[in-house]
mmCIF file of C-alpha atoms in Angstrom:
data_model
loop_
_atom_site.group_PDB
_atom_site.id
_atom_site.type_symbol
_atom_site.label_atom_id
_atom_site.label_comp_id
_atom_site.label_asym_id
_atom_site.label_seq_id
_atom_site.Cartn_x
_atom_site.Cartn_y
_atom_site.Cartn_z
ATOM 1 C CA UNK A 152 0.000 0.000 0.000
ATOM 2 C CA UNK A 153 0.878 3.447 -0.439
ATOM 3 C CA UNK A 154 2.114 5.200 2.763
ATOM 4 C CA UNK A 155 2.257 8.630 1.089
ATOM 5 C CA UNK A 156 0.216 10.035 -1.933
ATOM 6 C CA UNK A 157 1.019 13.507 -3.792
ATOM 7 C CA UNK A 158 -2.271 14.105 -5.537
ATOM 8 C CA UNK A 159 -0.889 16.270 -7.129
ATOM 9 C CA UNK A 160 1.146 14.726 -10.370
ATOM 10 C CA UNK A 161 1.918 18.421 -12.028
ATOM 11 C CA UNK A 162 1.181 21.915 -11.636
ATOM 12 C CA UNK A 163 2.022 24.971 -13.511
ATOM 13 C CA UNK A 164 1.664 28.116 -12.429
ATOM 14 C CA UNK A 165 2.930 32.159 -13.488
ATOM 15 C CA UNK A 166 5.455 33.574 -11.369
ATOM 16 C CA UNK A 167 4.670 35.486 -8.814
ATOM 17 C CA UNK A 168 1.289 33.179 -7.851
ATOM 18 C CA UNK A 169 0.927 31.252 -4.451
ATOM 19 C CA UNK A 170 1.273 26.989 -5.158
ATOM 20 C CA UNK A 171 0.768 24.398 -2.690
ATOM 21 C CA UNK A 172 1.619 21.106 -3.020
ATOM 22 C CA UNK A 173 -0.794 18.201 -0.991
ATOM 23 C CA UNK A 174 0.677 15.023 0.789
ATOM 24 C CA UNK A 175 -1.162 12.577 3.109
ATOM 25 C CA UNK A 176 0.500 10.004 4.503
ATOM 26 C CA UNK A 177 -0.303 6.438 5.971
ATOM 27 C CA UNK A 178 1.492 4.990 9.380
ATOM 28 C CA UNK A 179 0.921 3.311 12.299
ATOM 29 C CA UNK A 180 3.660 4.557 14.119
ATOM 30 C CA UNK A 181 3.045 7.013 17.179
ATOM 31 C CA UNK A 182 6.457 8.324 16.377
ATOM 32 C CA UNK A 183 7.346 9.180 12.535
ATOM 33 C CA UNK A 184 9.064 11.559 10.448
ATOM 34 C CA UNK A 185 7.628 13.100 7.253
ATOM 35 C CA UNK A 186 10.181 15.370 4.962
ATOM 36 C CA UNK A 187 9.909 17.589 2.062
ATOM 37 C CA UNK A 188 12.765 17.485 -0.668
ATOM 38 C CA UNK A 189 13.155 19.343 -3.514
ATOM 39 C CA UNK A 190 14.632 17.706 -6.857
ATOM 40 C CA UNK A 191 15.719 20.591 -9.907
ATOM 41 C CA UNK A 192 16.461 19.350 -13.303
ATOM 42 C CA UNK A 193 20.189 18.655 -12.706
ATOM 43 C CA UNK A 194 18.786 15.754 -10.541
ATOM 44 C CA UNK A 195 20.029 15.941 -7.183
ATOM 45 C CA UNK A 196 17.380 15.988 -3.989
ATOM 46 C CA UNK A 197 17.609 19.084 -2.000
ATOM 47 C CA UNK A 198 16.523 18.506 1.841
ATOM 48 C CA UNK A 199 13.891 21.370 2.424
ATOM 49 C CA UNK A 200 11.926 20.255 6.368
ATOM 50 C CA UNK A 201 12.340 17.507 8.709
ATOM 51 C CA UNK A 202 9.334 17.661 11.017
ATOM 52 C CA UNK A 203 8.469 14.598 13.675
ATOM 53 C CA UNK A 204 5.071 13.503 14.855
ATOM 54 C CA UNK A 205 5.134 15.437 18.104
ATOM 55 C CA UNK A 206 5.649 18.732 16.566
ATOM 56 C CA UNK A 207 2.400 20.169 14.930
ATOM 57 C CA UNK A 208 3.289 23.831 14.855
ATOM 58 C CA UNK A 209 3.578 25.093 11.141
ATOM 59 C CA UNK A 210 6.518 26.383 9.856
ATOM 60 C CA UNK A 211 7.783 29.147 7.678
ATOM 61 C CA UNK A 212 11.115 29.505 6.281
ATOM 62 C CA UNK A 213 11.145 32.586 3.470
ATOM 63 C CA UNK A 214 8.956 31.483 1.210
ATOM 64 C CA UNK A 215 8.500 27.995 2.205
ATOM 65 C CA UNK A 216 5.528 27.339 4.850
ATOM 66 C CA UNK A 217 4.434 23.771 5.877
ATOM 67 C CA UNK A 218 1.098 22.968 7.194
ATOM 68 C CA UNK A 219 1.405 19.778 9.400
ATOM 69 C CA UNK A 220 -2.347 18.471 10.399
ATOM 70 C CA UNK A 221 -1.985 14.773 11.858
ATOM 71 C CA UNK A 222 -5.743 15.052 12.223
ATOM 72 C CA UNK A 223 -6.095 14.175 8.795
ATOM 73 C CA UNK A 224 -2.871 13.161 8.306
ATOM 74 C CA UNK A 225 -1.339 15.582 5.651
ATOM 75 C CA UNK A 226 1.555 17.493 5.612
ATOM 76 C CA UNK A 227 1.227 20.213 2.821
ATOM 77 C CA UNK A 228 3.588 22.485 1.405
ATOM 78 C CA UNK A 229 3.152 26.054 0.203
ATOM 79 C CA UNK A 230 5.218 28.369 -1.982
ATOM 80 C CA UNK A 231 4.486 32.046 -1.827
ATOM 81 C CA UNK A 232 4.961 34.373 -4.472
ATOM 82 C CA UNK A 233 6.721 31.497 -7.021
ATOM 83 C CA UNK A 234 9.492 32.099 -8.910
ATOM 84 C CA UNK A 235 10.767 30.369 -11.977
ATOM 85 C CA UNK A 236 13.324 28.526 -9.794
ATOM 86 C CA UNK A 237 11.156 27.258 -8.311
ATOM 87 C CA UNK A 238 10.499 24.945 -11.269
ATOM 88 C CA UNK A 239 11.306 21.617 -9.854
ATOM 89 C CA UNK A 240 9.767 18.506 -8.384
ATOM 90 C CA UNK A 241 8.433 17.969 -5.051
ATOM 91 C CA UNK A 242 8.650 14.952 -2.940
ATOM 92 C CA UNK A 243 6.997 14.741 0.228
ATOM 93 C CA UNK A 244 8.246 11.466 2.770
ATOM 94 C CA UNK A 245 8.270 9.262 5.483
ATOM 95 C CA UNK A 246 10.055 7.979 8.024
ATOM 96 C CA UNK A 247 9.124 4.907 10.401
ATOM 97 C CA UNK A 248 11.225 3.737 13.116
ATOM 98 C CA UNK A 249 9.213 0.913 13.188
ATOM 99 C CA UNK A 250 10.483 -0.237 9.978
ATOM 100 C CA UNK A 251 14.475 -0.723 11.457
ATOM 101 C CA UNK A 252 15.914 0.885 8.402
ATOM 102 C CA UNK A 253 14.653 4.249 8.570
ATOM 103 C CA UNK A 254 14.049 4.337 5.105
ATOM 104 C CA UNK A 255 12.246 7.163 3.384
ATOM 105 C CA UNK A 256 8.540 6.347 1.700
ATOM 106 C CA UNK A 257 8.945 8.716 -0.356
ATOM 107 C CA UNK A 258 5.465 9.808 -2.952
ATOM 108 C CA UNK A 259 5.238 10.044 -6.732
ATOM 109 C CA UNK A 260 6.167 13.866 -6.429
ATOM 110 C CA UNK A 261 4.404 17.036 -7.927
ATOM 111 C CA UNK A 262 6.197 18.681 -10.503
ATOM 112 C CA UNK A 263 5.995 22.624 -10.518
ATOM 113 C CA UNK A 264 6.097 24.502 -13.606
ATOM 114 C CA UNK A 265 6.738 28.341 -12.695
ATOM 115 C CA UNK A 266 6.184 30.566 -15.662
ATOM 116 C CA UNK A 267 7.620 33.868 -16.254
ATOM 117 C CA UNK B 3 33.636 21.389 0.988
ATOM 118 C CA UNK B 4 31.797 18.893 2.635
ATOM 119 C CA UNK B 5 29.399 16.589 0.407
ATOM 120 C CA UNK B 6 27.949 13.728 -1.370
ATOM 121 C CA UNK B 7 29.627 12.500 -4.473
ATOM 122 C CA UNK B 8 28.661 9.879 -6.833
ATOM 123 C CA UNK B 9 30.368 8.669 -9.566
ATOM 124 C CA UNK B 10 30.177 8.544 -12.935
ATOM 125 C CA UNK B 11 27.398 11.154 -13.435
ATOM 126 C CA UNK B 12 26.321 8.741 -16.731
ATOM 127 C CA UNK B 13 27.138 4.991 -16.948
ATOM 128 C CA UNK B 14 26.418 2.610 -19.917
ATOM 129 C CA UNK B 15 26.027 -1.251 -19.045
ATOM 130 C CA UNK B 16 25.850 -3.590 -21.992
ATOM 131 C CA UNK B 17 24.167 -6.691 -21.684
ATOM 132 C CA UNK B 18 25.670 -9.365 -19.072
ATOM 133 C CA UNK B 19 27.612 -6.931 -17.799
ATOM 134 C CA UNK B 20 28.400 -5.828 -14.088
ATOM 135 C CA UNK B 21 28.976 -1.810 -13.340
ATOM 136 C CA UNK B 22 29.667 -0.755 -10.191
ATOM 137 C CA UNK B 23 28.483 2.896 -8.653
ATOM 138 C CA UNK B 24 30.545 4.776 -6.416
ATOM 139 C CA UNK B 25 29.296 6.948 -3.455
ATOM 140 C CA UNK B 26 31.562 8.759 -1.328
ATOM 141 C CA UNK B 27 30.695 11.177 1.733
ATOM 142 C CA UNK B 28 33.315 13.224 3.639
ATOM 143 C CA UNK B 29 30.358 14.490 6.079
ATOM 144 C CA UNK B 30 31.212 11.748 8.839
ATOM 145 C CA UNK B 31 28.151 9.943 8.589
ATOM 146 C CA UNK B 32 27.400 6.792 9.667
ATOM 147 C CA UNK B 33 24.755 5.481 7.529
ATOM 148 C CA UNK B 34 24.680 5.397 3.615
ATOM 149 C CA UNK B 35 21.335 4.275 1.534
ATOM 150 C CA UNK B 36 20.777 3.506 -2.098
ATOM 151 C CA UNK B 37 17.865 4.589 -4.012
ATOM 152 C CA UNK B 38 16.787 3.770 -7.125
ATOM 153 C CA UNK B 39 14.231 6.379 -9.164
ATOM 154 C CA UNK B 40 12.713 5.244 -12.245
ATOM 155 C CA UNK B 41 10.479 8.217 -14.329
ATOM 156 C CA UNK B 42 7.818 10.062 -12.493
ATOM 157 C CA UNK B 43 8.154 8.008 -10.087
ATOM 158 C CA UNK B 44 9.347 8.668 -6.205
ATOM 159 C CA UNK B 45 12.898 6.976 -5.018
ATOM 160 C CA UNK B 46 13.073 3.051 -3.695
ATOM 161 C CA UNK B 47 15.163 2.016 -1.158
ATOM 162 C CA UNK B 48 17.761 -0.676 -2.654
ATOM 163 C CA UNK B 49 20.489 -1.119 -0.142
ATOM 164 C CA UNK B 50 21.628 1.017 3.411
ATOM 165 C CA UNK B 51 23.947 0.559 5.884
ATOM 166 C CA UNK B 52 24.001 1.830 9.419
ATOM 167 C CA UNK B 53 27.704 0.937 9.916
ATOM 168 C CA UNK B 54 30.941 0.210 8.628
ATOM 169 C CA UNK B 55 30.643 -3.642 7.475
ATOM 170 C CA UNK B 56 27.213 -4.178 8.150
ATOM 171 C CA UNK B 57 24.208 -3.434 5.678
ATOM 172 C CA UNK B 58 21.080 -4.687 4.818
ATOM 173 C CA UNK B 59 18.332 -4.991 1.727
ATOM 174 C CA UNK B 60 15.848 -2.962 1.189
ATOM 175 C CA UNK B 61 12.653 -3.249 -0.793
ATOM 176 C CA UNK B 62 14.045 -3.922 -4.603
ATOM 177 C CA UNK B 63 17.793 -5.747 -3.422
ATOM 178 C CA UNK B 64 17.456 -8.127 -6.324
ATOM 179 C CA UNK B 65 20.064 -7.966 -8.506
ATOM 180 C CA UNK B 66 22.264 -5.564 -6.627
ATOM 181 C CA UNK B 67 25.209 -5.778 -4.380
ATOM 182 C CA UNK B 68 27.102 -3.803 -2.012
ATOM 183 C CA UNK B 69 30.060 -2.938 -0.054
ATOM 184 C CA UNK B 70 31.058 -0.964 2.807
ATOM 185 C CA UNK B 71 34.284 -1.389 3.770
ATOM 186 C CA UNK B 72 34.891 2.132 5.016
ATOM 187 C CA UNK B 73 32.991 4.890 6.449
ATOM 188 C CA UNK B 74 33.383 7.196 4.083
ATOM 189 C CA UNK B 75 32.694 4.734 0.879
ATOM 190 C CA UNK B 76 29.553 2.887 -0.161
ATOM 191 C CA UNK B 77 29.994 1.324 -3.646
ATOM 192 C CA UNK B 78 26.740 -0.224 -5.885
ATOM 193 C CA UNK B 79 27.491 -2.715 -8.034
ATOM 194 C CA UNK B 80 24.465 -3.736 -10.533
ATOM 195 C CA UNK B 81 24.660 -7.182 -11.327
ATOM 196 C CA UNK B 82 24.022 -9.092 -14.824
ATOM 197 C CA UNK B 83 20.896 -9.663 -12.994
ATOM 198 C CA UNK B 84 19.228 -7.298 -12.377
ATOM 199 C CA UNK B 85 17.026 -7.645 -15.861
ATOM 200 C CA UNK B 86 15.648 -3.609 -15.919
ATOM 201 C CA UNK B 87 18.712 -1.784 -14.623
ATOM 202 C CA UNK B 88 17.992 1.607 -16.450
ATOM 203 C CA UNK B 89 17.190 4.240 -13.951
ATOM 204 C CA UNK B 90 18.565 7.092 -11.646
ATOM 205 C CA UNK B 91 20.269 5.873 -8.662
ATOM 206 C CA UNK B 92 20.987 8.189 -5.627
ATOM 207 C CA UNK B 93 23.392 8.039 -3.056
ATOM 208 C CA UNK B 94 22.117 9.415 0.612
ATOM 209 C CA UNK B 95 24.151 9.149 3.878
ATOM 210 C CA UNK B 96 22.931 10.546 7.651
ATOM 211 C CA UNK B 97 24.661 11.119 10.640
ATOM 212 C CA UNK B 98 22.538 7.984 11.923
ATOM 213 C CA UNK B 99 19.492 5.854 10.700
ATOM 214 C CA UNK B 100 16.995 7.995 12.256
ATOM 215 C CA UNK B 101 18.575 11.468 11.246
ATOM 216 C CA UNK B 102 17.776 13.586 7.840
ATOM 217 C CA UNK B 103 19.075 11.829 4.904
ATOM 218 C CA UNK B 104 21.082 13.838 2.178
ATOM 219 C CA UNK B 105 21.542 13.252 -1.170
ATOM 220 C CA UNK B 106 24.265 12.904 -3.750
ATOM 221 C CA UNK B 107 23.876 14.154 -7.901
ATOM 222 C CA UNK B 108 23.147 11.049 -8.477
ATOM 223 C CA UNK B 109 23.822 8.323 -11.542
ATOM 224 C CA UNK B 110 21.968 7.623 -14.570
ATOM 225 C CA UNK B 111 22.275 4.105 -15.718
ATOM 226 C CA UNK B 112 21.742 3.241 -19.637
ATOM 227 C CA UNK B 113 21.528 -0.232 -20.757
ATOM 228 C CA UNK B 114 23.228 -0.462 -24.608
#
């Protein structure tokens, strides 16, 4: 089964315009870890926000602002004011220390299309 | 500069043939991962290791091997058999298993 689901395959939107980007996750665990990364076209994952279970409180770095509701289990992603790079593609994750390796479930990403 | 590096950036296999992948991390982390992505699709756990000499399969192992022989070093090897080897495969390491995981530029694999 899927543990997290981006809706959300692609989205375009013209600079300057607010985008958020939807992930719900699945777990058991009491204690988990859900991440957002970042991947531009040259390939390489970009760590944006590490945020555990036990810490609901949004958070906003610049641009960036994360919405964290374990009440219905999403942890969404906003960018205000988009700029073109921006232009990349999202992946939201999890983390289970249930699972022994720690691996990241990661989702099937959003790709963001920021046009000038 | 502290990093990630993988190596080569592009690799071609041809058919029966065994490539290996390097990964190398001067952060000081203990634990290393490989990920496989294939397109529009999100990243799949192939191999990690928590600690020097010790590692353990993940979800899609088949056809893969690994090494870690030292801290700093966590080669990939793709094997004759793994049938579907063309993909993007990333390198992460963490300080330990439960901490943030950072990535390397990754590899792109191309079957001739």
């Amino acid at each position: 089964a899927q543990k997290v689901t981006q809706a959300q395959t692609e989205i375009s939107v013209v600079e300057k315009e607010d985008v958020t980007l939807d992930c719900v996750y699945e777990t058991r665990d009491t204690t988990y870890y859900l991440f957002w990364y970042k991947q531009p076209p040259s390939g390489e994952l970009v760590f944006l926000i590490r945020r555990n279970s036990f810490d609901e409180q949004n958070e906003i770095s610049g641009r960036y602002s994360w919405n964290f509701q374990k009440s219905t289990s999403s942890f969404n992603f906003t960018i205000t004011a988009s700029q073109v790079v921006d232009s990349a593609v999202y992946f939201c994750a999890l983390s289970e220390p249930s699972s022994n390796d720690y691996k990241l479930s990661f989702g099937a990403g959003t790709t963001v299309t920021v046009r000038a | 500069d502290g990093g990630i590096t993988q190596s080569p950036k592009y690799l071609f296999r041809k058919e029966g043939q065994n490539v290996t992948l390097s990964c190398e991390q001067n952060l000081n982390h203990d634990a290393m991962y490989w990920y496989r992505q294939d397109p529009g699709q999100g990243l799949r756990l192939i191999y990690y290791s928590q600690i020097v000499n010790d590692f353990q399969k993940g979800d899609i192992a088949e056809g893969y091997s690994v090494s870690r022989e030292k801290k700093e070093s966590f080669p990939l090897t793709v094997t004759s058999a793994q049938k579907n080897p063309t993909a993007f495969y990333l390198c992460a390491s963490s300080t330990a298993a439960q901490e943030t995981q950072y990535f390397g530029p990754g590899t792109r694999l191309l079957v001739l």
